[in-house]
Short mmCIF file of C-alpha atoms in Angstrom, two decimals:
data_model
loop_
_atom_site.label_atom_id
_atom_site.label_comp_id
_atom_site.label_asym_id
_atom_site.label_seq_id
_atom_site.Cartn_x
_atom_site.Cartn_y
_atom_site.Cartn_z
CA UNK A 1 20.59 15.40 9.79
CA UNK A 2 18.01 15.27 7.03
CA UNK A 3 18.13 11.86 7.27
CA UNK A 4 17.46 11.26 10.51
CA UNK A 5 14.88 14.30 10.54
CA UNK A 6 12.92 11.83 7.90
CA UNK A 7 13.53 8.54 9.74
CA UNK A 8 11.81 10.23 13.07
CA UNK A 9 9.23 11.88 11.02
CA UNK A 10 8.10 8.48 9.90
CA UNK A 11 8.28 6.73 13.33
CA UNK A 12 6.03 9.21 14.67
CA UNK A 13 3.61 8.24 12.42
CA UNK A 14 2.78 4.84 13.93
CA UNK A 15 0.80 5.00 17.24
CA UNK A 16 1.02 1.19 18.53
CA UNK A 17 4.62 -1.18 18.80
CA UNK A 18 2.65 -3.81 19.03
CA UNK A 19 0.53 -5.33 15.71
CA UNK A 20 -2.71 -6.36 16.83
CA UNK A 21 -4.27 -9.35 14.99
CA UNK A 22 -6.93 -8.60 12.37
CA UNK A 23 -10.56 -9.90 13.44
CA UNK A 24 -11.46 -13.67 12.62
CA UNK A 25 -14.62 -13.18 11.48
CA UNK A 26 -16.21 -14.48 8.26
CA UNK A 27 -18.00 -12.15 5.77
CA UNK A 28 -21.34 -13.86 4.39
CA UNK A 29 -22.69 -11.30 1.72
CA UNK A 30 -26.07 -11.19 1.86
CA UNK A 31 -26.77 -14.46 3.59
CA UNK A 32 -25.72 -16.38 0.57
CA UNK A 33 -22.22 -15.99 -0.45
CA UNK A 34 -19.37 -16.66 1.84
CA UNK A 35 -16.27 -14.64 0.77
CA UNK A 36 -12.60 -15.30 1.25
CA UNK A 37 -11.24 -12.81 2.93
CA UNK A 38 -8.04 -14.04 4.24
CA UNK A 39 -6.19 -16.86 2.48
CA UNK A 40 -2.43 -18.46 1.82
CA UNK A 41 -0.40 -15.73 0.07
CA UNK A 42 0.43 -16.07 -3.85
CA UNK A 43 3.60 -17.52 -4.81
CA UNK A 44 4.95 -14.54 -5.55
CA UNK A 45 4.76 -12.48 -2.45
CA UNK A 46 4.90 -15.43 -0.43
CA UNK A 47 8.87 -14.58 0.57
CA UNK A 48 7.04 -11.58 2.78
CA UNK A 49 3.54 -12.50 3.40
CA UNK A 50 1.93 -15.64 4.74
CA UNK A 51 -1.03 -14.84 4.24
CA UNK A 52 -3.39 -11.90 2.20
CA UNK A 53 -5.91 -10.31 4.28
CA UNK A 54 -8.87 -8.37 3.22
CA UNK A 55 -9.26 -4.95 4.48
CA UNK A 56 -12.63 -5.93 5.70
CA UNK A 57 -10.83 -7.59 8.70
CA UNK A 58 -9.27 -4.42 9.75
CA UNK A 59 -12.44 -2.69 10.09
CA UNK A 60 -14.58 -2.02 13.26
CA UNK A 61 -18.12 -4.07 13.72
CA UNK A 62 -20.65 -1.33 12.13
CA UNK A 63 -18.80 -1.29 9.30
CA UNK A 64 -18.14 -5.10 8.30
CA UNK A 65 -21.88 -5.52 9.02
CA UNK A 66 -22.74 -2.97 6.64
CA UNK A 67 -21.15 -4.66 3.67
CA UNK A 68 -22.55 -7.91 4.29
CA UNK A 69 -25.71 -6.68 3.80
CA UNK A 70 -26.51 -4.81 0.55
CA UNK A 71 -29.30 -3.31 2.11
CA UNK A 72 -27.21 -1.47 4.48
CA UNK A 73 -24.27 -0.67 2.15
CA UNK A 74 -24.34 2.98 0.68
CA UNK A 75 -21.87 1.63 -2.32
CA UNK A 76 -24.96 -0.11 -3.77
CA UNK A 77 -26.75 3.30 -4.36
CA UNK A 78 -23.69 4.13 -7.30
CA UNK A 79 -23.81 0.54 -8.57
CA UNK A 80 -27.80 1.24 -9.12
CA UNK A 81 -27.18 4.56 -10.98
CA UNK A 82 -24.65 2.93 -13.16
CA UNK A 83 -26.84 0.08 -13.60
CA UNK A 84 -29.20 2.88 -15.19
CA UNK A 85 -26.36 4.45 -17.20
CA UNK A 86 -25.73 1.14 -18.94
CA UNK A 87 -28.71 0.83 -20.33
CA UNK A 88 -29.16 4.90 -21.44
CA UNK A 89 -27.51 5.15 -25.30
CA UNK A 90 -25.29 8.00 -25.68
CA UNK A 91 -22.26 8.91 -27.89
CA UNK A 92 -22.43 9.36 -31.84
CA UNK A 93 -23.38 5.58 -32.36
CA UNK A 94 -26.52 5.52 -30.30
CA UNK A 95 -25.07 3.13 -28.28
CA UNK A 96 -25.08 1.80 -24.55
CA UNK A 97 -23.23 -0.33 -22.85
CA UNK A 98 -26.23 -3.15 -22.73
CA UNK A 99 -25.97 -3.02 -27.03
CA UNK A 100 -23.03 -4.82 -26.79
CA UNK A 101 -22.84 -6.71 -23.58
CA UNK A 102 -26.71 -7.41 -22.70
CA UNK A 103 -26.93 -7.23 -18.52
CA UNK A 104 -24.58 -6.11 -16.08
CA UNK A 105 -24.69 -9.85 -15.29
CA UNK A 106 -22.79 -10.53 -18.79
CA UNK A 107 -19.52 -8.74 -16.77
CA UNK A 108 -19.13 -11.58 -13.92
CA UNK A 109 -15.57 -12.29 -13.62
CA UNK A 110 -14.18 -9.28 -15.39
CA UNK A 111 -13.00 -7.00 -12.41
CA UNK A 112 -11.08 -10.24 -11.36
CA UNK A 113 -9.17 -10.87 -13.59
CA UNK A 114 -8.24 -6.35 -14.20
CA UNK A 115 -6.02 -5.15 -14.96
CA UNK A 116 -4.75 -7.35 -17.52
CA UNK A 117 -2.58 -7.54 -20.51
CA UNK A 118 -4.69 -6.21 -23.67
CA UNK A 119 -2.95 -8.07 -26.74
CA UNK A 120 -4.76 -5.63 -29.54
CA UNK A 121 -3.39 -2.19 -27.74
CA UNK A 122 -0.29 -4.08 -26.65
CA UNK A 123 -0.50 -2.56 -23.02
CA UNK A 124 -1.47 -3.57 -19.98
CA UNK A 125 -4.77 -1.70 -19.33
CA UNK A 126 -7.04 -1.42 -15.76
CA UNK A 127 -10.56 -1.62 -15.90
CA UNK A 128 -11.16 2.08 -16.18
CA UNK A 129 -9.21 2.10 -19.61
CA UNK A 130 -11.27 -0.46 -20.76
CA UNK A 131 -14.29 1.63 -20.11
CA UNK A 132 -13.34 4.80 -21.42
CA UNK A 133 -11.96 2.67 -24.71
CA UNK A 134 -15.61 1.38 -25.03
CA UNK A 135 -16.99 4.34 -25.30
CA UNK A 136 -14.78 6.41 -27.51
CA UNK A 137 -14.29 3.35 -30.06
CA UNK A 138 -17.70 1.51 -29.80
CA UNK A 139 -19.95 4.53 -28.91
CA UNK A 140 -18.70 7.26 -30.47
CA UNK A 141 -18.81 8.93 -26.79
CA UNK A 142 -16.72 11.08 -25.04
CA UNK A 143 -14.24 9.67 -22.49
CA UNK A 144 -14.98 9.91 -18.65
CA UNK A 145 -12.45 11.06 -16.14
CA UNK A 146 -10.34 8.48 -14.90
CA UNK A 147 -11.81 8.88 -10.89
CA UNK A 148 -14.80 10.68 -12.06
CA UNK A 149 -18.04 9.67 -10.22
CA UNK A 150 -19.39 8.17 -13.24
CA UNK A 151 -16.60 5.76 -14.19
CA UNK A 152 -16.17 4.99 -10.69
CA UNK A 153 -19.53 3.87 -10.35
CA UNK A 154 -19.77 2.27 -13.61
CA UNK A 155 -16.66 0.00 -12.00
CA UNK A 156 -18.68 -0.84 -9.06
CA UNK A 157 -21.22 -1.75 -10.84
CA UNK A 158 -18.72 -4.22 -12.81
CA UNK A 159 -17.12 -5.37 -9.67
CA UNK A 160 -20.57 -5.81 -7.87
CA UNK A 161 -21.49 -8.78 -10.44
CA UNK A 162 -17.99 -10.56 -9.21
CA UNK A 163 -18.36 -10.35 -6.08
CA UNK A 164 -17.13 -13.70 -4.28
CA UNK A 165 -15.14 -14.48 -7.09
CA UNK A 166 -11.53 -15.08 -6.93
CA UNK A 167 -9.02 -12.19 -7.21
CA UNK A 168 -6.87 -14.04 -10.46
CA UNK A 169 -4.39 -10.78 -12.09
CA UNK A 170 -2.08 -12.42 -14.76
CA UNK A 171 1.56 -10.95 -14.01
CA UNK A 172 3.71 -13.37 -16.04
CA UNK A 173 4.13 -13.05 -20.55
CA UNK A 174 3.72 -9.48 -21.69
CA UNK A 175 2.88 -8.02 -18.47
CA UNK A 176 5.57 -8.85 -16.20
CA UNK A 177 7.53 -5.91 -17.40
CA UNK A 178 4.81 -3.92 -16.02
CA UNK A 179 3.98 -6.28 -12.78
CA UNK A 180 7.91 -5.27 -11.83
CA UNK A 181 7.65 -1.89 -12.51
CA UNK A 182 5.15 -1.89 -10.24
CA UNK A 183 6.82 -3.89 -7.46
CA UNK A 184 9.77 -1.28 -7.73
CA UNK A 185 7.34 1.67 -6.49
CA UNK A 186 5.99 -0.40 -3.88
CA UNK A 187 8.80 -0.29 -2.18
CA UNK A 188 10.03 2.59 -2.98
CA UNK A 189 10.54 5.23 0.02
CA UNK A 190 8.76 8.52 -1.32
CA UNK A 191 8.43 11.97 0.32
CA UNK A 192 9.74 13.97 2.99
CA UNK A 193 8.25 11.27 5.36
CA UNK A 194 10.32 8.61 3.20
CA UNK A 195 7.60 6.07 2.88
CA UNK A 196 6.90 3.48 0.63
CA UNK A 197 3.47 1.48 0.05
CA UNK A 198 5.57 -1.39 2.13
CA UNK A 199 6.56 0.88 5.09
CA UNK A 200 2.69 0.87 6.31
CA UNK A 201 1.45 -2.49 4.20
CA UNK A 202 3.77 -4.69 4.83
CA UNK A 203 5.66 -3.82 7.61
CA UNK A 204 3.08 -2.14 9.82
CA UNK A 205 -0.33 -3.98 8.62
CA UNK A 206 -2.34 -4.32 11.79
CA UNK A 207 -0.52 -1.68 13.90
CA UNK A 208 -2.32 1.86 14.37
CA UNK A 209 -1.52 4.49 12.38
CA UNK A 210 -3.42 8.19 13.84
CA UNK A 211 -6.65 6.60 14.78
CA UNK A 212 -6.55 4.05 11.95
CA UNK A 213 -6.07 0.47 11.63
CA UNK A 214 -3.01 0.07 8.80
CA UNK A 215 -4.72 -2.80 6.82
CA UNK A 216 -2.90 -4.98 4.19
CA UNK A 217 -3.75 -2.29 1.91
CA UNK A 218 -5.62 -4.97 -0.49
CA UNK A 219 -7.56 -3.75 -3.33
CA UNK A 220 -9.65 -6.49 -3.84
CA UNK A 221 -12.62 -4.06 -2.77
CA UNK A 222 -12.39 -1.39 -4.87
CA UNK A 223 -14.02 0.73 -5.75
CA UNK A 224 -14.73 1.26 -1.67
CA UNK A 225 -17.38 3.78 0.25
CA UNK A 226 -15.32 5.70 2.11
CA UNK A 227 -17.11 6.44 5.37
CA UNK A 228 -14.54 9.49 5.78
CA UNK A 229 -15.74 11.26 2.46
CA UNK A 230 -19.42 9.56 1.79
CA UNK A 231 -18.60 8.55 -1.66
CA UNK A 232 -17.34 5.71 -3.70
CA UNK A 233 -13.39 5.73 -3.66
CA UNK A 234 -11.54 4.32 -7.26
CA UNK A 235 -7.84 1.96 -6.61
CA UNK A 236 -5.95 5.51 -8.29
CA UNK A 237 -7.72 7.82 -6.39
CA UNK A 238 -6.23 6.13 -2.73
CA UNK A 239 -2.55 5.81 -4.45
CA UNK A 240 -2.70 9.55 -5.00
CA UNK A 241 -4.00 10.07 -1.17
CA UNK A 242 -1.48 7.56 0.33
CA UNK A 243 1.55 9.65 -2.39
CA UNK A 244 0.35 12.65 -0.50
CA UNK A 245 0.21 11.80 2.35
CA UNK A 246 3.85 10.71 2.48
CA UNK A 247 4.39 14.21 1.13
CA UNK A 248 5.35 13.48 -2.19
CA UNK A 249 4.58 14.29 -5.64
CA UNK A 250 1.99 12.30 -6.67
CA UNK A 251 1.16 10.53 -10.27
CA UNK A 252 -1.57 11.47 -11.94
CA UNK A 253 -4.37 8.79 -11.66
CA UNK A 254 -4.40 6.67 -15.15
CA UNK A 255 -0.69 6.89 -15.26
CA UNK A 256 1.78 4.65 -16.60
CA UNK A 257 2.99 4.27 -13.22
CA UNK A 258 0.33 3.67 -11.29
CA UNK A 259 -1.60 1.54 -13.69
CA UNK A 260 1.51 -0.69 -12.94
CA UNK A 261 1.43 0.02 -9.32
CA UNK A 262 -2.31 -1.30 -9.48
CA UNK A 263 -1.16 -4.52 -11.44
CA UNK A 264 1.12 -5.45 -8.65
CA UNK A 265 -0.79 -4.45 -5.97
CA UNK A 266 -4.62 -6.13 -7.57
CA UNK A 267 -1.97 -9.58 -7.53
CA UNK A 268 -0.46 -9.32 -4.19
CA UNK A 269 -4.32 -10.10 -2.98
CA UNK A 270 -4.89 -13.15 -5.71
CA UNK A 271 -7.12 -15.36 -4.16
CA UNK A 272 -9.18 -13.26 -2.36
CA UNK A 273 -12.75 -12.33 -3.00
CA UNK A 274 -13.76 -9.58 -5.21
CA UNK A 275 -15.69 -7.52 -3.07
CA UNK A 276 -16.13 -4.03 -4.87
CA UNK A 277 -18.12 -1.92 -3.56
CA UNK A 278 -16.84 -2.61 0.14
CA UNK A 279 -17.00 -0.10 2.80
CA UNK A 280 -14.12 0.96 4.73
CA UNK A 281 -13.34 4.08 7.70
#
């Protein structure tokens, strides 16, 4: 009975049989870079996808126009009060970020290539880690919290300078221990609702779910203005919504498990645009 209590709790969730095809559109950020946001599916997910689709497409008209204009996209606002925090010194060395890297600029490519295997810590660490571990070792600063507005904006700001770039997370040498430990809680059913990150991603991606459109759940945009809360949303901060919304105990954000949750999910969208900060419902 509790079985079947859980397997009709979860049907109910879906509102449409039928998946409906994702917009063909293209994206064109600010008249001058063309972004790929759908594309032939990795190698290794390429036994269940054909192809990786950017959340973008799942969105309604208003809000893909917003994002190809920065102008018109409210993420920008955080990347430009980041952009002042990296040049303001603070911590017991006197340091900012700009001591050490010059511009923002000097961070193209990084966000596509996070998270990534760190050889010197001998973990696999996200971009966030790599932020706070500037500061406490190189600044003499105190760490920021993990989904805090600050590092989440500091992120966008990182991912901003990328943007177009393609989506390239290593998952093979020291970090493929970590890439499978992440596969194993995608599809992992969680919760009362018995969900995994596949039930909706995978298997429902383009169907409606409430009054949402279930999207390939891609992270290639992250951090993302969420429409829904007015802010900028970080990659842990949406696993901890979607773990509670299947009504399940949640990890906390900076995790072990969902720093390897966001290693397999950042490479199920390699070769994709970077599009952080995107906008989305």
């Amino acid at each position: 009975m509790k079985k079947l209590t859980s397997a009709l709790l979860a049907s109910a969730v879906f509102c449409t049989p039928l998946m409906a095809d994702p917009v063909e559109d293209t994206l064109i950020l600010n008249e001058e870079i063309t972004m790929v946001t759908r594309t032939a599916a990795p190698a290794h997910v390429s036994d269940v996808l054909d192809e990786v689709i950017s959340g973008w497409h799942f969105r309604g008209t208003e809000t893909r126009a917003m994002q190809a204009d920065d102008f018109d996209n409210p993420g920008m606002i955080f990347v430009e009060k980041a952009e002042e925090v990296w040049n303001t010194a603070d911590g017991s060395e006197g340091k900012s970020c700009s001591s050490c890297h010059e511009g923002s600029d000097s961070m193209k490519g990084v966000r596509a290539v996070y998270p990534k295997w760190n050889e010197a810590a001998g973990e696999v660490r996200t971009l966030e880690m790599q932020v706070n571990d500037c500061r406490e070792n190189r600044m003499g600063a105190e760490k920021w919290k993990y989904t805090g507005g600050d590092m989440t904006n500091m992120v966008a700001l990182i991912s901003s300078v990328s943007r177009g770039m393609p989506v390239d997370v290593a998952i093979t040498g020291p970090a493929q221990s970590m890439w499978e430990k992440g596969k194993e809680l995608y599809y992992t059913r969680t919760g009362q609702l018995e969900l995994a990150c596949a039930s909706c991603h995978e298997d429902n991606y383009g169907n409606m779910i409430r009054a949402d459109h279930l999207s390939q759940g891609q992270i290639n945009g992250f951090p993302t203005y969420r429409l829904k809360n007015t802010k900028l949303n970080s990659v842990h901060a949406r696993f901890k919504g979607c773990v509670r919304d299947t009504r399940a105990e949640t990890f906390k954000p900076g995790s072990p498990e969902f720093v390897a949750l966001e290693l397999y999910v950042a490479s199920r969208g390699n070769g994709l645009s970077v599009e952080g900060p995107s906008i989305r419902n």
